[in-house]
Amino acid sequence: VHNETSTGVTSRVADVRAALGDHDALLLVDTISSLASIDFRHDEWGVDVTVGGSQKGLMLPAGLSFNAVSAKAVEASKRARLPRSYWDWTPIIAANQAGYWPYTSATNLLYGLREALAMLREEGLENVFARHARHAAATRAAVRGWGLEVLALDERELSGSLTAVMLDGSDAVRRLILERFDMSLGAGLGRLQDRVFRIGHLGHFNDLMLAGTLAGVQMGLKLAGHDVGDGVGAALEHLAG
Amino acid sequence: VHNETSTGVTSRVADVRAALGDHDALLLVDTISSLASIDFRHDEWGVDVTVGGSQKGLMLPAGLSFNAVSAKAVEASKRARLPRSYWDWTPIIAANQAGYWPYTSATNLLYGLREALAMLREEGLENVFARHARHAAATRAAVRGWGLEVLALDERELSGSLTAVMLDGSDAVRRLILERFDMSLGAGLGRLQDRVFRIGHLGHFNDLMLAGTLAGVQMGLKLAGHDVGDGVGAALEHLAG
Amino acid sequence: VHNETSTGVTSRVADVRAALGDHDALLLVDTISSLASIDFRHDEWGVDVTVGGSQKGLMLPAGLSFNAVSAKAVEASKRARLPRSYWDWTPIIAANQAGYWPYTSATNLLYGLREALAMLREEGLENVFARHARHAAATRAAVRGWGLEVLALDERELSGSLTAVMLDGSDAVRRLILERFDMSLGAGLGRLQDRVFRIGHLGHFNDLMLAGTLAGVQMGLKLAGHDVGDGVGAALEHLAG
Amino acid sequence: VHNETSTGVTSRVADVRAALGDHDALLLVDTISSLASIDFRHDEWGVDVTVGGSQKGLMLPAGLSFNAVSAKAVEASKRARLPRSYWDWTPIIAANQAGYWPYTSATNLLYGLREALAMLREEGLENVFARHARHAAATRAAVRGWGLEVLALDERELSGSLTAVMLDGSDAVRRLILERFDMSLGAGLGRLQDRVFRIGHLGHFNDLMLAGTLAGVQMGLKLAGHDVGDGVGAALEHLAG
């Protein structure tokens, strides 16, 4: 998983590839919440299968998913013995070569994708990645300003697309923020339930949306009785820096 | 003018009506930037002609305008000698009585209006007015926090839909905020040019949008070299109060 | 009026201009239902004021109107003594020179206009005019096929954007077609009331839409008890010719 | 397959169920191109698994799919040994019970679905089915009028949502109709390639759309050199009957 959505931790995919050495295993990467938000290099990093989706960094509704596959993965797929039909790449690759799709296409999402790609190219992918990294850094400045801690520990693995914040009793805060400010924060999952909340900052998102987001979190924390500092001020200082 | 858009000052229309006494003059009120944002009472306040538009508190694109007219105004209109055609109420009133409009209707805006009215009723007009008043008060708290002054002087005339802030050299700040944060603030008009900027807070607008707006203003002021205090913090305190 | 919407008769504007000779009168032309559907030449034909709108050949909702004005018209406007404000060209021309509009703009319609103009250029204006002329001719073939008559008498004045068809008792047919086939035909106006119905064929319109339209008229005529011939067949023959 | 899209033949599902007798087999029915267009009764007909989609009779873009499952099917699913993850009903049924979906939802399609269901209820499902059956009968009248034959042989299996028409060399006609009239007809598939073309008449569709559709087919057939009769006239007679 390139960007782990429940924790806000990214994987160092190139290092994983290096660690694999000449092992025969395929390297499969889920980029659902990183594609078009955090730099990712399918070919350069030697990934065998990359899975992406339309509903995060590509700024579209859910409904399109993408696979990038290496020759080695295609070979392995041909030898695989798990029965499959819709997930089978063979008819898709054959149809793609003629510019088609073997099943009913989500045509209107393809029009949306064309526009999303035009927007990304207009801003420039490097700038898109830098914008996400900057928003993540401003969010972490807010977290420090509140006197709270980010879940991710390793500086090299901090997510550009979302930030998980440690807070016991986070579910009550999330509920209050939803009711009072109409903003939905991500919940902690599994053993992190009620112990973290998650702030998303990806896709079609700018400085003032982030400022509004962090203001909602700060007001919600205070209203829920948490004695937090001025995270918003710290974030604004970062954003204006 | 019920809400003077260039200054953020409201008129006390009922007082104006009282001051008119039994004078024969018609009372005409422009509610373009107050309708559905600030309480207004055409009948109760004895207004003769109220003019409203679709593009502010009704949350629609520009394209629809409304007149509420008293019997006295209709009478006066019949006696008026200014030649007119499109502005003539006679064919409009006649067509309205059968549920029609004498010219080409902006049909799609009428569908939008139906939805806008449903949204206003769902929230409740009293709540809508209170929301605007609260956002205006939070904005003024921010202005005080920045160490700046609001243009309007009389407590009874503070606008709920926009706030004009005194600042010499405001145009450079507005330009910087537009370029850096993609947010367009209102300019000072006439002799207020470059001496005020205006913050709109009306229509489909909530606490976090206001927080983002004020954050953009604060960052812009600082980036333009103005040594301002923490207006955002003051506004958040008001909003969470 | 370049295209008279209630009768389906066009004016030979160039001939009108020629007939004016060196008379001082201004030539004002209403192109509401012809602009971008029927060839019109403001400069070449020596028109002083052309009025157009967004809601017909430009394929947009109602809400934008356009004036093309000659130098002579601007001069006359300056000398005119009718009081005016919104209709005054002076502030509009001044604002236009800087790329602005002196009042609140219908911004979303301007985006629509940009796309409409792109569509017209893509098809080519000559092709757009030819398409409308061809649809008008096919409609007249249908009218002849039904054994009915077109209102317009002069071959040189047949409208490309709509066709008025003579029929006593047309209102009952129109009502039946609206109820049964969900299609709204234009009514006869003034002394043509209940004596003609009007078929529009302009804007974003193609052969099969016209075929469906004419099929609805033919079925409606028959259902209303009119013993008409096979107009649809005649129109299809024209369209496939 | 309740409605076989490539042939325009429906299956008599209740008869299939009866023929199964007390055999243990599950009855799985694909209703992709029949759901909300042709009467279908999951419970009454004893179907075990019904599969539907959003992109046909529900008048939505592709992107939603539905399963109706019998208790017997759920049981069988639990015993099945084919490895599966996304296709596994267990987490879906569990999440559904709390009103949720275990994966990312296509939220905007769900809003569309709510409106589509409201439209179907407003018209009345019986009326929706009758409308499709009537359009199918009118289409077959056109086919007979052209002197051609429908592919389906059994009166009890004629599809209400599409009609396949026998025609050697159909691909050239389809191409001509696409280029000349901007209308895309379905191709013959498999051994029917170039031997049938298919006319769809389902979803948000009315008499005049069908008339335009059939007019396009008739003109295309003639332009391609096929000596056909007046199918459109026959269809209009049926529609107005």
PDB file of N, CA and C in Angstrom, chain C residues 134 177 180-183 206-209 211-219 222-223 230 232-233 235-241, chain D residues 134 177 180-183 206-209 211-219 222-223 230 232-233 235-241:
ATOM      1  N   ARG C 134     -32.130  23.437 -44.696  1.00  0.00           N
ATOM      2  CA  ARG C 134     -32.532  22.094 -45.114  1.00  0.00           C
ATOM      3  C   ARG C 134     -33.670  21.566 -44.229  1.00  0.00           C
ATOM      4  N   ILE C 177     -51.328  17.255 -28.832  1.00  0.00           N
ATOM      5  CA  ILE C 177     -49.927  16.834 -29.034  1.00  0.00           C
ATOM      6  C   ILE C 177     -49.120  17.014 -27.747  1.00  0.00           C
ATOM      7  N   ARG C 180     -50.464  14.148 -25.340  1.00  0.00           N
ATOM      8  CA  ARG C 180     -50.199  12.784 -25.775  1.00  0.00           C
ATOM      9  C   ARG C 180     -48.726  12.515 -26.045  1.00  0.00           C
ATOM     10  N   PHE C 181     -48.021  13.504 -26.616  1.00  0.00           N
ATOM     11  CA  PHE C 181     -46.644  13.262 -27.051  1.00  0.00           C
ATOM     12  C   PHE C 181     -45.607  14.131 -26.351  1.00  0.00           C
ATOM     13  N   ASP C 182     -46.047  14.904 -25.358  1.00  0.00           N
ATOM     14  CA  ASP C 182     -45.119  15.726 -24.569  1.00  0.00           C
ATOM     15  C   ASP C 182     -44.311  16.690 -25.448  1.00  0.00           C
ATOM     16  N   MET C 183     -44.925  17.192 -26.512  1.00  0.00           N
ATOM     17  CA  MET C 183     -44.250  18.142 -27.406  1.00  0.00           C
ATOM     18  C   MET C 183     -45.065  19.422 -27.485  1.00  0.00           C
ATOM     19  N   ASN C 206     -31.133  18.139 -35.112  1.00  0.00           N
ATOM     20  CA  ASN C 206     -30.640  17.347 -36.246  1.00  0.00           C
ATOM     21  C   ASN C 206     -31.791  16.629 -36.970  1.00  0.00           C
ATOM     22  N   ASP C 207     -31.455  15.879 -37.988  1.00  0.00           N
ATOM     23  CA  ASP C 207     -32.452  15.256 -38.862  1.00  0.00           C
ATOM     24  C   ASP C 207     -33.439  14.384 -38.079  1.00  0.00           C
ATOM     25  N   LEU C 208     -32.920  13.606 -37.124  1.00  0.00           N
ATOM     26  CA  LEU C 208     -33.803  12.656 -36.442  1.00  0.00           C
ATOM     27  C   LEU C 208     -34.694  13.370 -35.424  1.00  0.00           C
ATOM     28  N   MET C 209     -34.199  14.470 -34.854  1.00  0.00           N
ATOM     29  CA  MET C 209     -35.076  15.266 -33.998  1.00  0.00           C
ATOM     30  C   MET C 209     -36.208  15.856 -34.836  1.00  0.00           C
ATOM     31  N   ALA C 211     -37.388  14.574 -37.598  1.00  0.00           N
ATOM     32  CA  ALA C 211     -38.277  13.462 -37.960  1.00  0.00           C
ATOM     33  C   ALA C 211     -39.227  13.152 -36.806  1.00  0.00           C
ATOM     34  N   GLY C 212     -38.701  13.111 -35.580  1.00  0.00           N
ATOM     35  CA  GLY C 212     -39.551  12.852 -34.417  1.00  0.00           C
ATOM     36  C   GLY C 212     -40.589  13.957 -34.249  1.00  0.00           C
ATOM     37  N   THR C 213     -40.145  15.202 -34.453  1.00  0.00           N
ATOM     38  CA  THR C 213     -41.058  16.343 -34.343  1.00  0.00           C
ATOM     39  C   THR C 213     -42.212  16.226 -35.335  1.00  0.00           C
ATOM     40  N   LEU C 214     -41.859  15.972 -36.585  1.00  0.00           N
ATOM     41  CA  LEU C 214     -42.889  15.910 -37.629  1.00  0.00           C
ATOM     42  C   LEU C 214     -43.804  14.701 -37.417  1.00  0.00           C
ATOM     43  N   ALA C 215     -43.238  13.604 -36.900  1.00  0.00           N
ATOM     44  CA  ALA C 215     -44.057  12.431 -36.589  1.00  0.00           C
ATOM     45  C   ALA C 215     -45.093  12.785 -35.530  1.00  0.00           C
ATOM     46  N   GLY C 216     -44.680  13.565 -34.531  1.00  0.00           N
ATOM     47  CA  GLY C 216     -45.616  13.973 -33.489  1.00  0.00           C
ATOM     48  C   GLY C 216     -46.731  14.847 -34.042  1.00  0.00           C
ATOM     49  N   VAL C 217     -46.376  15.759 -34.943  1.00  0.00           N
ATOM     50  CA  VAL C 217     -47.396  16.620 -35.546  1.00  0.00           C
ATOM     51  C   VAL C 217     -48.385  15.773 -36.355  1.00  0.00           C
ATOM     52  N   GLN C 218     -47.846  14.865 -37.173  1.00  0.00           N
ATOM     53  CA  GLN C 218     -48.704  14.054 -38.040  1.00  0.00           C
ATOM     54  C   GLN C 218     -49.660  13.177 -37.220  1.00  0.00           C
ATOM     55  N   MET C 219     -49.129  12.530 -36.183  1.00  0.00           N
ATOM     56  CA  MET C 219     -50.007  11.700 -35.350  1.00  0.00           C
ATOM     57  C   MET C 219     -51.058  12.565 -34.662  1.00  0.00           C
ATOM     58  N   LYS C 222     -53.849  13.592 -37.073  1.00  0.00           N
ATOM     59  CA  LYS C 222     -54.768  12.477 -37.334  1.00  0.00           C
ATOM     60  C   LYS C 222     -55.657  12.203 -36.125  1.00  0.00           C
ATOM     61  N   LEU C 223     -55.024  12.171 -34.942  1.00  0.00           N
ATOM     62  CA  LEU C 223     -55.797  11.901 -33.735  1.00  0.00           C
ATOM     63  C   LEU C 223     -56.860  12.974 -33.504  1.00  0.00           C
ATOM     64  N   ASP C 230     -49.223  11.811 -45.928  1.00  0.00           N
ATOM     65  CA  ASP C 230     -47.993  11.356 -45.285  1.00  0.00           C
ATOM     66  C   ASP C 230     -46.890  12.411 -45.356  1.00  0.00           C
ATOM     67  N   VAL C 232     -44.669  13.041 -43.092  1.00  0.00           N
ATOM     68  CA  VAL C 232     -43.404  12.511 -42.582  1.00  0.00           C
ATOM     69  C   VAL C 232     -42.629  11.834 -43.704  1.00  0.00           C
ATOM     70  N   GLY C 233     -43.315  11.033 -44.481  1.00  0.00           N
ATOM     71  CA  GLY C 233     -42.656  10.358 -45.600  1.00  0.00           C
ATOM     72  C   GLY C 233     -42.034  11.366 -46.567  1.00  0.00           C
ATOM     73  N   ALA C 235     -41.040  14.374 -45.852  1.00  0.00           N
ATOM     74  CA  ALA C 235     -39.891  15.014 -45.206  1.00  0.00           C
ATOM     75  C   ALA C 235     -38.677  14.083 -45.209  1.00  0.00           C
ATOM     76  N   LEU C 236     -38.914  12.798 -44.932  1.00  0.00           N
ATOM     77  CA  LEU C 236     -37.788  11.852 -44.923  1.00  0.00           C
ATOM     78  C   LEU C 236     -37.158  11.773 -46.305  1.00  0.00           C
ATOM     79  N   GLU C 237     -38.008  11.802 -47.334  1.00  0.00           N
ATOM     80  CA  GLU C 237     -37.469  11.771 -48.687  1.00  0.00           C
ATOM     81  C   GLU C 237     -36.563  12.987 -48.918  1.00  0.00           C
ATOM     82  N   HIS C 238     -37.009  14.142 -48.431  1.00  0.00           N
ATOM     83  CA  HIS C 238     -36.193  15.347 -48.581  1.00  0.00           C
ATOM     84  C   HIS C 238     -34.891  15.217 -47.794  1.00  0.00           C
ATOM     85  N   LEU C 239     -35.000  14.732 -46.563  1.00  0.00           N
ATOM     86  CA  LEU C 239     -33.810  14.651 -45.704  1.00  0.00           C
ATOM     87  C   LEU C 239     -32.789  13.654 -46.249  1.00  0.00           C
ATOM     88  N   ALA C 240     -33.265  12.572 -46.851  1.00  0.00           N
ATOM     89  CA  ALA C 240     -32.359  11.547 -47.362  1.00  0.00           C
ATOM     90  C   ALA C 240     -31.890  11.872 -48.775  1.00  0.00           C
ATOM     91  N   GLY C 241     -32.410  12.957 -49.325  1.00  0.00           N
ATOM     92  CA  GLY C 241     -32.097  13.299 -50.716  1.00  0.00           C
ATOM     93  C   GLY C 241     -30.676  13.850 -50.873  1.00  0.00           C
TER      94      GLY C 241
ATOM     95  N   ARG D 134     -45.265  -1.407 -25.860  1.00  0.00           N
ATOM     96  CA  ARG D 134     -45.882  -0.679 -26.973  1.00  0.00           C
ATOM     97  C   ARG D 134     -44.819  -0.197 -27.981  1.00  0.00           C
ATOM     98  N   ILE D 177     -25.605   5.082 -41.011  1.00  0.00           N
ATOM     99  CA  ILE D 177     -26.547   5.780 -40.114  1.00  0.00           C
ATOM    100  C   ILE D 177     -25.784   6.564 -39.044  1.00  0.00           C
ATOM    101  N   ARG D 180     -24.157   9.600 -40.994  1.00  0.00           N
ATOM    102  CA  ARG D 180     -25.089  10.554 -41.596  1.00  0.00           C
ATOM    103  C   ARG D 180     -26.071  11.127 -40.578  1.00  0.00           C
ATOM    104  N   PHE D 181     -26.517  10.288 -39.636  1.00  0.00           N
ATOM    105  CA  PHE D 181     -27.589  10.729 -38.727  1.00  0.00           C
ATOM    106  C   PHE D 181     -27.173  10.732 -37.249  1.00  0.00           C
ATOM    107  N   ASP D 182     -25.892  10.476 -36.979  1.00  0.00           N
ATOM    108  CA  ASP D 182     -25.376  10.532 -35.601  1.00  0.00           C
ATOM    109  C   ASP D 182     -26.137   9.582 -34.665  1.00  0.00           C
ATOM    110  N   MET D 183     -26.573   8.461 -35.181  1.00  0.00           N
ATOM    111  CA  MET D 183     -27.295   7.485 -34.354  1.00  0.00           C
ATOM    112  C   MET D 183     -26.559   6.145 -34.400  1.00  0.00           C
ATOM    113  N   ASN D 206     -39.566   8.003 -25.365  1.00  0.00           N
ATOM    114  CA  ASN D 206     -40.984   8.231 -25.645  1.00  0.00           C
ATOM    115  C   ASN D 206     -41.322   8.031 -27.129  1.00  0.00           C
ATOM    116  N   ASP D 207     -42.573   8.233 -27.477  1.00  0.00           N
ATOM    117  CA  ASP D 207     -43.047   7.955 -28.833  1.00  0.00           C
ATOM    118  C   ASP D 207     -42.251   8.701 -29.897  1.00  0.00           C
ATOM    119  N   LEU D 208     -41.968   9.982 -29.629  1.00  0.00           N
ATOM    120  CA  LEU D 208     -41.315  10.777 -30.677  1.00  0.00           C
ATOM    121  C   LEU D 208     -39.838  10.434 -30.803  1.00  0.00           C
ATOM    122  N   MET D 209     -39.208  10.000 -29.710  1.00  0.00           N
ATOM    123  CA  MET D 209     -37.827   9.504 -29.822  1.00  0.00           C
ATOM    124  C   MET D 209     -37.821   8.232 -30.666  1.00  0.00           C
ATOM    125  N   ALA D 211     -40.015   7.458 -32.961  1.00  0.00           N
ATOM    126  CA  ALA D 211     -40.287   7.855 -34.345  1.00  0.00           C
ATOM    127  C   ALA D 211     -39.021   8.369 -35.017  1.00  0.00           C
ATOM    128  N   GLY D 212     -38.241   9.209 -34.294  1.00  0.00           N
ATOM    129  CA  GLY D 212     -36.980   9.713 -34.851  1.00  0.00           C
ATOM    130  C   GLY D 212     -36.006   8.571 -35.108  1.00  0.00           C
ATOM    131  N   THR D 213     -35.956   7.624 -34.175  1.00  0.00           N
ATOM    132  CA  THR D 213     -35.069   6.469 -34.323  1.00  0.00           C
ATOM    133  C   THR D 213     -35.413   5.670 -35.575  1.00  0.00           C
ATOM    134  N   LEU D 214     -36.691   5.349 -35.719  1.00  0.00           N
ATOM    135  CA  LEU D 214     -37.117   4.532 -36.864  1.00  0.00           C
ATOM    136  C   LEU D 214     -36.944   5.295 -38.174  1.00  0.00           C
ATOM    137  N   ALA D 215     -37.134   6.610 -38.134  1.00  0.00           N
ATOM    138  CA  ALA D 215     -36.901   7.421 -39.330  1.00  0.00           C
ATOM    139  C   ALA D 215     -35.439   7.332 -39.747  1.00  0.00           C
ATOM    140  N   GLY D 216     -34.537   7.359 -38.762  1.00  0.00           N
ATOM    141  CA  GLY D 216     -33.115   7.252 -39.083  1.00  0.00           C
ATOM    142  C   GLY D 216     -32.782   5.902 -39.694  1.00  0.00           C
ATOM    143  N   VAL D 217     -33.387   4.843 -39.159  1.00  0.00           N
ATOM    144  CA  VAL D 217     -33.135   3.508 -39.715  1.00  0.00           C
ATOM    145  C   VAL D 217     -33.654   3.445 -41.150  1.00  0.00           C
ATOM    146  N   GLN D 218     -34.872   3.941 -41.359  1.00  0.00           N
ATOM    147  CA  GLN D 218     -35.478   3.860 -42.698  1.00  0.00           C
ATOM    148  C   GLN D 218     -34.659   4.645 -43.731  1.00  0.00           C
ATOM    149  N   MET D 219     -34.270   5.852 -43.366  1.00  0.00           N
ATOM    150  CA  MET D 219     -33.460   6.635 -44.309  1.00  0.00           C
ATOM    151  C   MET D 219     -32.129   5.951 -44.575  1.00  0.00           C
ATOM    152  N   LYS D 222     -32.520   2.974 -46.981  1.00  0.00           N
ATOM    153  CA  LYS D 222     -32.694   3.416 -48.370  1.00  0.00           C
ATOM    154  C   LYS D 222     -31.388   3.953 -48.945  1.00  0.00           C
ATOM    155  N   LEU D 223     -30.703   4.778 -48.146  1.00  0.00           N
ATOM    156  CA  LEU D 223     -29.449   5.347 -48.631  1.00  0.00           C
ATOM    157  C   LEU D 223     -28.418   4.257 -48.907  1.00  0.00           C
ATOM    158  N   ASP D 230     -42.519   1.456 -46.196  1.00  0.00           N
ATOM    159  CA  ASP D 230     -42.699   2.563 -45.249  1.00  0.00           C
ATOM    160  C   ASP D 230     -42.891   2.055 -43.817  1.00  0.00           C
ATOM    161  N   VAL D 232     -41.802   3.444 -41.114  1.00  0.00           N
ATOM    162  CA  VAL D 232     -42.129   4.549 -40.210  1.00  0.00           C
ATOM    163  C   VAL D 232     -43.635   4.782 -40.170  1.00  0.00           C
ATOM    164  N   GLY D 233     -44.243   4.776 -41.344  1.00  0.00           N
ATOM    165  CA  GLY D 233     -45.694   4.964 -41.403  1.00  0.00           C
ATOM    166  C   GLY D 233     -46.433   3.902 -40.612  1.00  0.00           C
ATOM    167  N   ALA D 235     -45.269   2.210 -38.093  1.00  0.00           N
ATOM    168  CA  ALA D 235     -45.030   2.421 -36.658  1.00  0.00           C
ATOM    169  C   ALA D 235     -45.896   3.565 -36.136  1.00  0.00           C
ATOM    170  N   LEU D 236     -45.988   4.646 -36.907  1.00  0.00           N
ATOM    171  CA  LEU D 236     -46.801   5.781 -36.460  1.00  0.00           C
ATOM    172  C   LEU D 236     -48.257   5.357 -36.322  1.00  0.00           C
ATOM    173  N   GLU D 237     -48.723   4.531 -37.254  1.00  0.00           N
ATOM    174  CA  GLU D 237     -50.093   4.045 -37.153  1.00  0.00           C
ATOM    175  C   GLU D 237     -50.277   3.276 -35.843  1.00  0.00           C
ATOM    176  N   HIS D 238     -49.292   2.442 -35.518  1.00  0.00           N
ATOM    177  CA  HIS D 238     -49.367   1.697 -34.261  1.00  0.00           C
ATOM    178  C   HIS D 238     -49.354   2.630 -33.057  1.00  0.00           C
ATOM    179  N   LEU D 239     -48.446   3.613 -33.073  1.00  0.00           N
ATOM    180  CA  LEU D 239     -48.295   4.514 -31.928  1.00  0.00           C
ATOM    181  C   LEU D 239     -49.541   5.377 -31.719  1.00  0.00           C
ATOM    182  N   ALA D 240     -50.187   5.763 -32.824  1.00  0.00           N
ATOM    183  CA  ALA D 240     -51.366   6.619 -32.702  1.00  0.00           C
ATOM    184  C   ALA D 240     -52.639   5.806 -32.484  1.00  0.00           C
ATOM    185  N   GLY D 241     -52.495   4.491 -32.483  1.00  0.00           N
ATOM    186  CA  GLY D 241     -53.676   3.614 -32.397  1.00  0.00           C
ATOM    187  C   GLY D 241     -54.258   3.569 -30.986  1.00  0.00           C
TER     188      GLY D 241
END
